[in-house]
Amino acid sequence: MAKLQKSIDKRDALVRATIDLVNNNGFHATPISKIAKLANVSPATIYLYFDNKQDLVNKVYVEVKAVFTDYAFKTYSPTMTVEEGFELIWKRIADFKLNQTRESLFLAQCDNAPIIDEASRQAGISHLKPLLDLWHRGKEEGVINEISDYLLYAYSINPLSFLMVMQQRGVLKIEASDIEQAYQAAWNSIKKCTNNG
Amino acid sequence: MAKLQKSIDKRDALVRATIDLVNNNGFHATPISKIAKLANVSPATIYLYFDNKQDLVNKVYVEVKAVFTDYAFKTYSPTMTVEEGFELIWKRIADFKLNQTRESLFLAQCDNAPIIDEASRQAGISHLKPLLDLWHRGKEEGVINEISDYLLYAYSINPLSFLMVMQQRGVLKIEASDIEQAYQAAWNSIKKCTNNG
DNA sequence: ACGAAAAAAGTGAACGTTCATTCTTTTTTT
DNA sequence: AAAAAAAGAATGAACGTTCACTTTTTTCGT
């Protein structure tokens, strides 16, 4: 679609401006004119890079989600044990959510409100496949409890969401020990525990 | 503010219409005109019941949050043991989130996007005080681990959010056993575990 | 290596539409 | 008949998008 002799800087500035403004005002309260102004660009220029406002937010979502999953799986290898892999991925997700608050807040908004279209949502979910594969392997090996796949997300990823939002709002400052505690709790919930039933 | 000889039915219809439309389209993509139409009311009539659109969504949020916490704490009594109280509240929260999806989805949206104003957000949080009191009591009695108060929300409430969203989208159907598993996992994470460290 | 012509990138103003809110009139209640 | 409630039409502001135009970059014959 994009023939792209166009400035990558300008496109990046547009993406950044979109994230910042959507974080602060929500998608529908961020006019194209403000995105353009923050990116030092004419409103019309946006339409050289994106089809329309919806296409803009769809693409920003998928790209940010890709950055998120790239980070989460960066140092992971399928040759790791389930325990190692889970701990590694979980902690990198935590790290991302707590340090890349710009991106994380944007993803949280898109994931909880009808902003992006269904195809982009699916594209985002598909990036999490390595984690689902690891989860399956853990169940096959008997390391992880026999529970629904969907609980994977709920147990391992979600507990940090609230912390992230609170940190972003300046309510609390998260310490390394908090992360370690949160991880231990998540893992204890998931692993097969021989002294439990 | 409201002198209220006005119809309570009309007000209820406006609240219901707001929740439904915000759930489906997001706050800023739901015009006053559509809320009025769905509630079988003139746009002008809304301004007899609410100051403006922002005031409308603020009040709907606080009222829905109150319904949520009333339900969560309905059968709870501070004379219960920490274990009993925690299980009861957790399961009622789960029940609400999974069965009152209209209200839960609306709350999730308001909690994750800059829709409502800060005062309304605080008003919503303040309703959760009984749970925080229980948490403190659990720590005093040594039943609950010495971890940050903020983790309370992350551990005990949040794991259901993802499930709720998925269920609402028709991706999965949640069974009673799933709830029981999720509760056990949350509680196992929270309680002091003598065979841990 | 040069510069004119063509193409691409970028722009500010303007368009039609939609929005929240107000104004004026009608209906309902007391 | 007076007052409150509700309605619908009206209004000005703001929005996404397009248009006509300018500026910058690339192409290419010499």
Short mmCIF file of C-alpha atoms (C1' of nucleotides) in Angstrom, two decimals:
data_model
loop_
_atom_site.label_atom_id
_atom_site.label_comp_id
_atom_site.label_asym_id
_atom_site.label_seq_id
_atom_site.Cartn_x
_atom_site.Cartn_y
_atom_site.Cartn_z
CA MET A 1 0.00 0.00 0.00
CA ALA A 2 2.60 2.55 1.06
CA LYS A 3 5.05 3.10 -1.77
CA LEU A 4 7.20 4.80 0.81
CA GLN A 5 9.68 7.18 -0.55
CA LYS A 6 7.98 9.14 2.18
CA SER A 7 9.72 10.20 5.31
CA ILE A 8 9.88 7.44 7.93
CA ASP A 9 10.42 10.20 10.47
CA LYS A 10 7.10 11.76 9.63
CA ARG A 11 5.30 8.46 9.92
CA ASP A 12 6.94 7.77 13.27
CA ALA A 13 5.97 11.21 14.51
CA LEU A 14 2.37 10.51 13.52
CA VAL A 15 2.37 7.18 15.35
CA ARG A 16 3.86 8.74 18.46
CA ALA A 17 1.42 11.63 18.41
CA THR A 18 -1.48 9.23 18.03
CA ILE A 19 -0.41 7.15 21.03
CA ASP A 20 0.13 10.17 23.26
CA LEU A 21 -3.12 11.87 22.38
CA VAL A 22 -5.22 8.71 22.58
CA ASN A 23 -3.69 7.95 25.98
CA ASN A 24 -4.59 11.37 27.29
CA ASN A 25 -7.93 11.97 25.61
CA GLY A 26 -9.19 8.69 24.16
CA PHE A 27 -9.45 7.87 20.48
CA HIS A 28 -12.63 9.70 19.62
CA ALA A 29 -11.56 12.78 21.52
CA THR A 30 -8.35 13.09 19.52
CA PRO A 31 -9.05 14.92 16.29
CA ILE A 32 -6.90 14.46 13.23
CA SER A 33 -6.03 18.14 13.49
CA LYS A 34 -4.38 17.66 16.89
CA ILE A 35 -2.45 14.59 15.74
CA ALA A 36 -1.21 16.63 12.80
CA LYS A 37 -0.25 19.57 14.98
CA LEU A 38 1.67 17.40 17.49
CA ALA A 39 3.50 15.67 14.63
CA ASN A 40 4.30 19.01 12.96
CA VAL A 41 2.47 18.04 9.84
CA SER A 42 -0.51 19.16 7.84
CA PRO A 43 -3.79 17.28 8.44
CA ALA A 44 -3.79 16.38 4.78
CA THR A 45 -0.39 14.74 5.07
CA ILE A 46 -1.83 12.06 7.34
CA TYR A 47 -3.84 10.81 4.37
CA LEU A 48 -0.66 10.19 2.43
CA TYR A 49 0.40 7.66 5.06
CA PHE A 50 -2.96 6.22 6.14
CA ASP A 51 -6.31 5.65 4.43
CA ASN A 52 -8.29 7.36 7.14
CA LYS A 53 -8.46 7.84 10.91
CA GLN A 54 -9.65 4.27 11.52
CA ASP A 55 -6.85 2.85 9.42
CA LEU A 56 -4.39 4.98 11.39
CA VAL A 57 -5.43 3.60 14.77
CA ASN A 58 -5.67 0.03 13.45
CA LYS A 59 -2.12 0.15 12.17
CA VAL A 60 -0.77 1.82 15.29
CA TYR A 61 -2.42 -0.88 17.40
CA VAL A 62 -1.01 -3.80 15.43
CA GLU A 63 2.44 -2.23 15.32
CA VAL A 64 2.51 -1.50 19.04
CA LYS A 65 1.29 -5.01 19.75
CA ALA A 66 4.11 -6.34 17.60
CA VAL A 67 6.64 -4.28 19.55
CA PHE A 68 5.16 -5.66 22.75
CA THR A 69 5.36 -9.31 21.70
CA ASP A 70 8.79 -8.89 20.13
CA TYR A 71 9.98 -7.62 23.48
CA ALA A 72 8.19 -10.37 25.40
CA PHE A 73 9.68 -13.20 23.34
CA LYS A 74 13.07 -11.63 22.54
CA THR A 75 15.24 -13.87 24.70
CA TYR A 76 12.90 -16.85 24.72
CA SER A 77 13.76 -20.05 22.93
CA PRO A 78 11.46 -23.08 22.52
CA THR A 79 14.32 -25.28 23.75
CA MET A 80 13.91 -23.87 27.26
CA THR A 81 12.10 -25.82 29.93
CA VAL A 82 8.51 -24.76 30.58
CA GLU A 83 9.50 -23.25 33.91
CA GLU A 84 12.33 -21.21 32.45
CA GLY A 85 10.27 -20.09 29.49
CA PHE A 86 7.29 -19.06 31.54
CA GLU A 87 9.34 -17.10 34.04
CA LEU A 88 11.29 -15.38 31.32
CA ILE A 89 8.26 -14.36 29.26
CA TRP A 90 6.23 -13.35 32.28
CA LYS A 91 8.94 -11.11 33.61
CA ARG A 92 9.58 -9.49 30.27
CA ILE A 93 5.87 -8.79 29.91
CA ALA A 94 5.92 -7.27 33.36
CA ASP A 95 8.97 -5.24 32.48
CA PHE A 96 7.35 -3.95 29.32
CA LYS A 97 4.06 -3.10 30.99
CA LEU A 98 5.73 -1.18 33.75
CA ASN A 99 8.45 0.59 31.81
CA GLN A 100 6.87 1.17 28.41
CA THR A 101 3.77 2.74 29.92
CA ARG A 102 3.03 4.78 26.82
CA GLU A 103 2.63 1.69 24.69
CA SER A 104 1.00 -0.40 27.40
CA LEU A 105 -1.66 2.16 28.23
CA PHE A 106 -2.48 2.47 24.57
CA LEU A 107 -2.87 -1.30 24.22
CA ALA A 108 -5.03 -1.48 27.34
CA GLN A 109 -7.37 1.13 25.91
CA CYS A 110 -7.68 -0.61 22.56
CA ASP A 111 -8.20 -3.97 24.27
CA ASN A 112 -11.02 -2.70 26.47
CA ALA A 113 -12.98 -0.40 24.20
CA PRO A 114 -14.47 -0.72 20.71
CA ILE A 115 -11.76 1.36 19.05
CA ILE A 116 -10.00 -0.96 16.64
CA ASP A 117 -11.71 -3.28 14.17
CA GLU A 118 -11.99 -7.04 14.56
CA ALA A 119 -9.31 -7.95 12.03
CA SER A 120 -6.72 -5.85 13.87
CA ARG A 121 -7.76 -7.43 17.15
CA GLN A 122 -7.19 -10.88 15.73
CA ALA A 123 -3.86 -9.82 14.27
CA GLY A 124 -2.79 -8.69 17.73
CA ILE A 125 -3.85 -11.94 19.41
CA SER A 126 -2.07 -14.08 16.83
CA HIS A 127 1.25 -12.59 17.92
CA LEU A 128 0.95 -14.35 21.27
CA LYS A 129 1.24 -17.82 19.73
CA PRO A 130 4.64 -18.70 21.28
CA LEU A 131 3.16 -18.26 24.75
CA LEU A 132 0.21 -20.49 23.91
CA ASP A 133 2.57 -23.14 22.53
CA LEU A 134 4.59 -23.04 25.74
CA TRP A 135 1.39 -23.38 27.75
CA HIS A 136 0.39 -26.47 25.76
CA ARG A 137 3.79 -28.02 26.22
CA GLY A 138 3.56 -27.39 29.95
CA LYS A 139 0.25 -29.23 30.07
CA GLU A 140 1.60 -32.14 28.02
CA GLU A 141 4.58 -32.45 30.32
CA GLY A 142 2.33 -32.29 33.38
CA VAL A 143 4.03 -29.16 34.70
CA ILE A 144 0.95 -26.97 34.30
CA ASN A 145 -2.54 -27.70 35.64
CA GLU A 146 -5.24 -28.96 33.32
CA ILE A 147 -7.12 -25.72 32.94
CA SER A 148 -8.65 -23.76 30.11
CA ASP A 149 -6.28 -22.10 27.66
CA TYR A 150 -8.03 -18.81 28.19
CA LEU A 151 -6.98 -18.79 31.83
CA LEU A 152 -3.42 -18.46 30.59
CA TYR A 153 -3.97 -14.83 29.80
CA ALA A 154 -5.99 -14.20 32.91
CA TYR A 155 -3.41 -15.75 35.27
CA SER A 156 -0.17 -14.75 33.71
CA ILE A 157 -0.71 -11.45 32.01
CA ASN A 158 -3.63 -9.68 33.55
CA PRO A 159 -2.54 -9.34 37.17
CA LEU A 160 -0.20 -6.57 36.14
CA SER A 161 -2.77 -4.47 34.36
CA PHE A 162 -4.14 -2.85 37.43
CA LEU A 163 -0.67 -2.12 38.77
CA MET A 164 0.30 -0.57 35.49
CA VAL A 165 -2.69 1.73 35.39
CA MET A 166 -2.09 2.77 38.98
CA GLN A 167 1.57 3.45 38.31
CA GLN A 168 0.75 5.45 35.24
CA ARG A 169 -1.61 7.58 37.32
CA GLY A 170 1.12 8.20 39.87
CA VAL A 171 -0.73 6.36 42.64
CA LEU A 172 2.11 3.99 43.33
CA LYS A 173 5.74 3.27 42.54
CA ILE A 174 6.48 -0.33 41.72
CA GLU A 175 9.61 -1.98 43.11
CA ALA A 176 11.54 -4.97 41.81
CA SER A 177 10.36 -7.01 44.80
CA ASP A 178 6.74 -6.36 43.78
CA ILE A 179 7.44 -7.85 40.38
CA GLU A 180 9.07 -10.90 41.92
CA GLN A 181 6.11 -11.40 44.25
CA ALA A 182 3.62 -11.03 41.43
CA TYR A 183 5.50 -13.53 39.32
CA GLN A 184 5.73 -16.08 42.15
CA ALA A 185 2.02 -15.74 42.75
CA ALA A 186 1.19 -16.24 39.11
CA TRP A 187 3.44 -19.24 38.79
CA ASN A 188 2.19 -20.83 42.00
CA SER A 189 -1.33 -20.55 40.63
CA ILE A 190 -0.46 -22.22 37.39
CA LYS A 191 1.95 -25.00 38.22
CA LYS A 192 0.89 -28.48 39.21
CA CYS A 193 1.18 -28.59 42.98
CA THR A 194 1.59 -32.13 44.30
CA ASN A 195 0.43 -31.20 47.77
CA ASN A 196 -2.84 -29.79 46.40
CA GLY A 197 -5.76 -32.20 45.91
CA MET B 1 -29.78 19.42 41.74
CA ALA B 2 -32.62 17.29 40.34
CA LYS B 3 -35.89 18.45 41.88
CA LEU B 4 -37.33 15.23 40.56
CA GLN B 5 -40.95 15.32 39.94
CA LYS B 6 -39.55 13.87 36.76
CA SER B 7 -40.11 10.33 35.61
CA ILE B 8 -37.77 7.78 37.18
CA ASP B 9 -38.58 5.53 34.24
CA LYS B 10 -37.20 8.06 31.81
CA ARG B 11 -34.03 8.47 33.82
CA ASP B 12 -33.55 4.71 33.98
CA ALA B 13 -34.10 4.42 30.25
CA LEU B 14 -31.42 7.06 29.69
CA VAL B 15 -28.96 5.23 31.92
CA ARG B 16 -29.65 1.92 30.19
CA ALA B 17 -29.33 3.48 26.75
CA THR B 18 -26.03 5.09 27.72
CA ILE B 19 -24.56 1.80 28.94
CA ASP B 20 -25.64 -0.12 25.85
CA LEU B 21 -24.42 2.44 23.37
CA VAL B 22 -21.11 3.08 25.14
CA ASN B 23 -20.51 -0.69 25.28
CA ASN B 24 -21.08 -1.03 21.57
CA ASN B 25 -19.53 2.15 20.24
CA GLY B 26 -17.48 3.76 22.99
CA PHE B 27 -18.34 6.95 24.83
CA HIS B 28 -17.24 9.51 22.28
CA ALA B 29 -18.86 7.60 19.43
CA THR B 30 -22.26 7.67 21.12
CA PRO B 31 -24.00 10.94 20.38
CA ILE B 32 -26.63 12.39 22.66
CA SER B 33 -29.08 12.05 19.80
CA LYS B 34 -28.70 8.26 19.75
CA ILE B 35 -29.02 7.96 23.51
CA ALA B 36 -32.20 10.01 23.28
CA LYS B 37 -33.58 7.90 20.46
CA LEU B 38 -32.86 4.60 22.23
CA ALA B 39 -34.49 5.94 25.40
CA ASN B 40 -37.50 7.24 23.45
CA VAL B 41 -36.85 10.76 24.56
CA SER B 42 -35.98 14.09 23.02
CA PRO B 43 -32.31 15.13 23.13
CA ALA B 44 -33.37 18.22 25.05
CA THR B 45 -34.99 16.10 27.76
CA ILE B 46 -31.60 14.65 28.72
CA TYR B 47 -30.66 18.13 29.93
CA LEU B 48 -33.53 18.08 32.41
CA TYR B 49 -31.93 15.08 34.11
CA PHE B 50 -28.20 15.75 33.60
CA ASP B 51 -26.09 18.87 33.31
CA ASN B 52 -24.36 17.75 30.13
CA LYS B 53 -22.96 14.66 28.44
CA GLN B 54 -19.95 14.45 30.78
CA ASP B 55 -22.19 14.68 33.82
CA LEU B 56 -24.34 11.91 32.38
CA VAL B 57 -21.49 9.46 31.98
CA ASN B 58 -19.98 10.38 35.36
CA LYS B 59 -23.24 9.65 37.13
CA VAL B 60 -23.86 6.45 35.21
CA TYR B 61 -20.36 5.26 36.14
CA VAL B 62 -20.69 5.97 39.85
CA GLU B 63 -24.15 4.43 39.96
CA VAL B 64 -23.09 1.27 38.13
CA LYS B 65 -20.04 0.99 40.39
CA ALA B 66 -22.34 1.27 43.39
CA VAL B 67 -24.55 -1.52 42.02
CA PHE B 68 -21.41 -3.60 41.51
CA THR B 69 -20.09 -3.14 45.06
CA ASP B 70 -23.53 -3.53 46.64
CA TYR B 71 -23.73 -6.88 44.92
CA ALA B 72 -20.17 -7.85 45.88
CA PHE B 73 -20.66 -7.10 49.57
CA LYS B 74 -24.35 -8.02 49.89
CA THR B 75 -23.94 -11.18 51.95
CA TYR B 76 -20.62 -10.25 53.53
CA SER B 77 -20.31 -9.45 57.18
CA PRO B 78 -17.16 -8.18 58.98
CA THR B 79 -17.68 -10.89 61.58
CA MET B 80 -16.70 -13.56 59.06
CA THR B 81 -13.23 -15.06 59.08
CA VAL B 82 -10.82 -13.66 56.51
CA GLU B 83 -11.02 -16.87 54.50
CA GLU B 84 -14.80 -16.92 54.43
CA GLY B 85 -15.05 -13.23 53.63
CA PHE B 86 -12.49 -13.35 50.86
CA GLU B 87 -14.04 -16.37 49.18
CA LEU B 88 -17.51 -14.90 49.41
CA ILE B 89 -16.58 -11.50 48.01
CA TRP B 90 -14.36 -12.94 45.31
CA LYS B 91 -17.03 -15.29 44.06
CA ARG B 92 -19.70 -12.63 44.09
CA ILE B 93 -17.41 -10.33 42.09
CA ALA B 94 -16.84 -13.18 39.66
CA ASP B 95 -20.55 -13.83 39.48
CA PHE B 96 -21.28 -10.20 38.79
CA LYS B 97 -18.57 -9.84 36.16
CA LEU B 98 -19.70 -12.89 34.28
CA ASN B 99 -23.46 -12.50 34.53
CA GLN B 100 -23.95 -8.75 34.53
CA THR B 101 -21.83 -8.29 31.44
CA ARG B 102 -23.59 -5.08 30.43
CA GLU B 103 -22.54 -3.34 33.59
CA SER B 104 -19.12 -4.99 33.81
CA LEU B 105 -18.12 -4.11 30.29
CA PHE B 106 -19.14 -0.52 30.90
CA LEU B 107 -17.03 -0.35 34.05
CA ALA B 108 -14.05 -1.92 32.28
CA GLN B 109 -14.21 0.72 29.59
CA CYS B 110 -14.43 3.60 32.04
CA ASP B 111 -11.60 2.14 34.14
CA ASN B 112 -9.24 1.81 31.18
CA ALA B 113 -9.89 4.97 29.16
CA PRO B 114 -10.02 8.68 30.02
CA ILE B 115 -13.81 8.87 29.88
CA ILE B 116 -14.91 9.83 33.37
CA ASP B 117 -13.41 12.63 35.45
CA GLU B 118 -11.08 12.09 38.40
CA ALA B 119 -13.65 12.79 41.12
CA SER B 120 -15.95 10.08 39.78
CA ARG B 121 -13.02 7.68 39.60
CA GLN B 122 -12.23 8.31 43.26
CA ALA B 123 -15.89 7.91 44.19
CA GLY B 124 -15.87 4.52 42.51
CA ILE B 125 -12.72 3.36 44.29
CA SER B 126 -14.01 4.44 47.69
CA HIS B 127 -16.82 1.92 47.42
CA LEU B 128 -14.31 -0.93 47.67
CA LYS B 129 -13.33 -0.07 51.24
CA PRO B 130 -14.82 -3.22 52.86
CA LEU B 131 -12.52 -5.36 50.73
CA LEU B 132 -9.49 -3.31 51.71
CA ASP B 133 -10.46 -3.60 55.39
CA LEU B 134 -10.72 -7.36 55.04
CA TRP B 135 -7.32 -7.46 53.37
CA HIS B 136 -5.77 -5.50 56.24
CA ARG B 137 -7.36 -7.80 58.78
CA GLY B 138 -5.97 -10.80 56.92
CA LYS B 139 -2.47 -9.35 57.09
CA GLU B 140 -2.83 -8.55 60.82
CA GLU B 141 -3.98 -12.10 61.52
CA GLY B 142 -1.13 -13.49 59.44
CA VAL B 143 -3.49 -15.23 57.03
CA ILE B 144 -2.47 -13.12 54.06
CA ASN B 145 1.06 -12.50 52.83
CA GLU B 146 2.81 -9.22 53.59
CA ILE B 147 2.42 -7.67 50.18
CA SER B 148 1.41 -4.30 48.86
CA ASP B 149 -2.25 -3.30 49.21
CA TYR B 150 -2.38 -2.57 45.52
CA LEU B 151 -1.73 -6.21 44.71
CA LEU B 152 -5.10 -6.96 46.28
CA TYR B 153 -6.84 -5.70 43.21
CA ALA B 154 -4.38 -7.26 40.83
CA TYR B 155 -4.57 -10.69 42.44
CA SER B 156 -8.15 -11.00 43.43
CA ILE B 157 -10.19 -8.98 40.98
CA ASN B 158 -8.29 -8.61 37.78
CA PRO B 159 -7.83 -12.24 36.69
CA LEU B 160 -11.44 -12.31 35.64
CA SER B 161 -11.28 -9.29 33.40
CA PHE B 162 -9.87 -11.07 30.42
CA LEU B 163 -12.32 -13.95 30.80
CA MET B 164 -15.18 -11.50 30.96
CA VAL B 165 -14.15 -9.71 27.81
CA MET B 166 -13.69 -13.00 25.96
CA GLN B 167 -17.06 -14.26 27.11
CA GLN B 168 -18.74 -11.04 26.10
CA ARG B 169 -17.26 -11.42 22.63
CA GLY B 170 -18.59 -14.97 22.40
CA VAL B 171 -15.10 -16.49 22.24
CA LEU B 172 -15.70 -18.79 25.18
CA LYS B 173 -18.38 -20.03 27.54
CA ILE B 174 -17.39 -19.99 31.18
CA GLU B 175 -18.37 -22.94 33.39
CA ALA B 176 -18.80 -23.06 37.14
CA SER B 177 -15.64 -25.16 37.43
CA ASP B 178 -13.66 -22.38 35.74
CA ILE B 179 -14.79 -19.95 38.41
CA GLU B 180 -13.84 -22.37 41.16
CA GLN B 181 -10.40 -22.88 39.62
CA ALA B 182 -9.85 -19.16 39.21
CA TYR B 183 -10.83 -18.56 42.81
CA GLN B 184 -8.53 -21.29 44.13
CA ALA B 185 -5.67 -19.87 42.12
CA ALA B 186 -6.26 -16.37 43.44
CA TRP B 187 -6.55 -17.53 47.01
CA ASN B 188 -3.49 -19.76 46.78
CA SER B 189 -1.53 -16.75 45.59
CA ILE B 190 -2.66 -14.60 48.43
CA LYS B 191 -2.66 -16.81 51.48
CA LYS B 192 0.37 -17.42 53.63
CA CYS B 193 1.71 -20.74 52.46
CA THR B 194 3.72 -22.49 55.19
CA ASN B 195 5.59 -24.66 52.71
CA ASN B 196 6.81 -21.57 50.80
CA GLY B 197 10.02 -19.90 51.95
"C1'" DA C 1 27.31 17.28 -14.63
"C1'" DC C 2 23.47 20.14 -15.58
"C1'" DG C 3 18.90 21.82 -15.60
"C1'" DA C 4 14.31 21.40 -17.35
"C1'" DA C 5 10.33 18.51 -16.93
"C1'" DA C 6 7.79 15.15 -14.49
"C1'" DA C 7 6.46 12.96 -10.31
"C1'" DA C 8 5.95 12.72 -5.55
"C1'" DA C 9 5.27 14.82 -1.08
"C1'" DG C 10 3.27 18.21 1.49
"C1'" DT C 11 0.10 22.00 2.49
"C1'" DG C 12 -3.81 25.32 4.20
"C1'" DA C 13 -8.27 26.36 3.28
"C1'" DA C 14 -12.79 24.75 2.48
"C1'" DC C 15 -16.62 21.34 2.29
"C1'" DG C 16 -20.38 18.78 4.01
"C1'" DT C 17 -21.67 16.50 8.08
"C1'" DT C 18 -22.39 15.69 12.80
"C1'" DC C 19 -22.20 16.94 17.29
"C1'" DA C 20 -23.68 19.01 22.05
"C1'" DT C 21 -26.40 22.34 23.55
"C1'" DT C 22 -30.05 25.99 23.51
"C1'" DC C 23 -34.37 28.13 22.15
"C1'" DT C 24 -39.14 28.20 21.29
"C1'" DT C 25 -43.23 25.85 21.30
"C1'" DT C 26 -46.38 22.18 22.73
"C1'" DT C 27 -48.09 18.89 26.03
"C1'" DT C 28 -48.99 17.30 30.54
"C1'" DT C 29 -49.72 17.88 35.36
"C1'" DT C 30 -51.39 20.31 39.32
"C1'" DA D 1 -54.88 28.84 34.37
"C1'" DA D 2 -50.29 28.36 35.88
"C1'" DA D 3 -46.21 25.70 36.08
"C1'" DA D 4 -43.45 21.94 35.08
"C1'" DA D 5 -41.93 18.57 31.65
"C1'" DA D 6 -41.05 17.31 27.14
"C1'" DA D 7 -40.50 18.00 22.38
"C1'" DG D 8 -38.48 19.38 17.95
"C1'" DA D 9 -36.23 22.68 15.39
"C1'" DA D 10 -32.33 25.68 15.36
"C1'" DT D 11 -27.41 26.96 16.15
"C1'" DG D 12 -22.59 27.42 16.30
"C1'" DA D 13 -18.60 24.81 16.83
"C1'" DA D 14 -15.78 20.98 15.59
"C1'" DC D 15 -14.93 17.09 13.03
"C1'" DG D 16 -12.92 13.97 9.05
"C1'" DT D 17 -11.88 14.39 4.63
"C1'" DT D 18 -11.00 16.49 0.08
"C1'" DC D 19 -9.32 19.90 -3.09
"C1'" DA D 20 -6.47 22.95 -5.52
"C1'" DC D 21 -2.18 24.32 -5.09
"C1'" DT D 22 3.04 24.76 -3.83
"C1'" DT D 23 7.40 22.76 -2.72
"C1'" DT D 24 10.70 19.17 -2.95
"C1'" DT D 25 12.73 15.26 -5.08
"C1'" DT D 26 13.68 12.33 -8.95
"C1'" DT D 27 14.32 11.42 -13.77
"C1'" DC D 28 16.66 11.90 -17.95
"C1'" DG D 29 18.29 13.93 -22.41
"C1'" DT D 30 22.11 16.56 -23.35
#
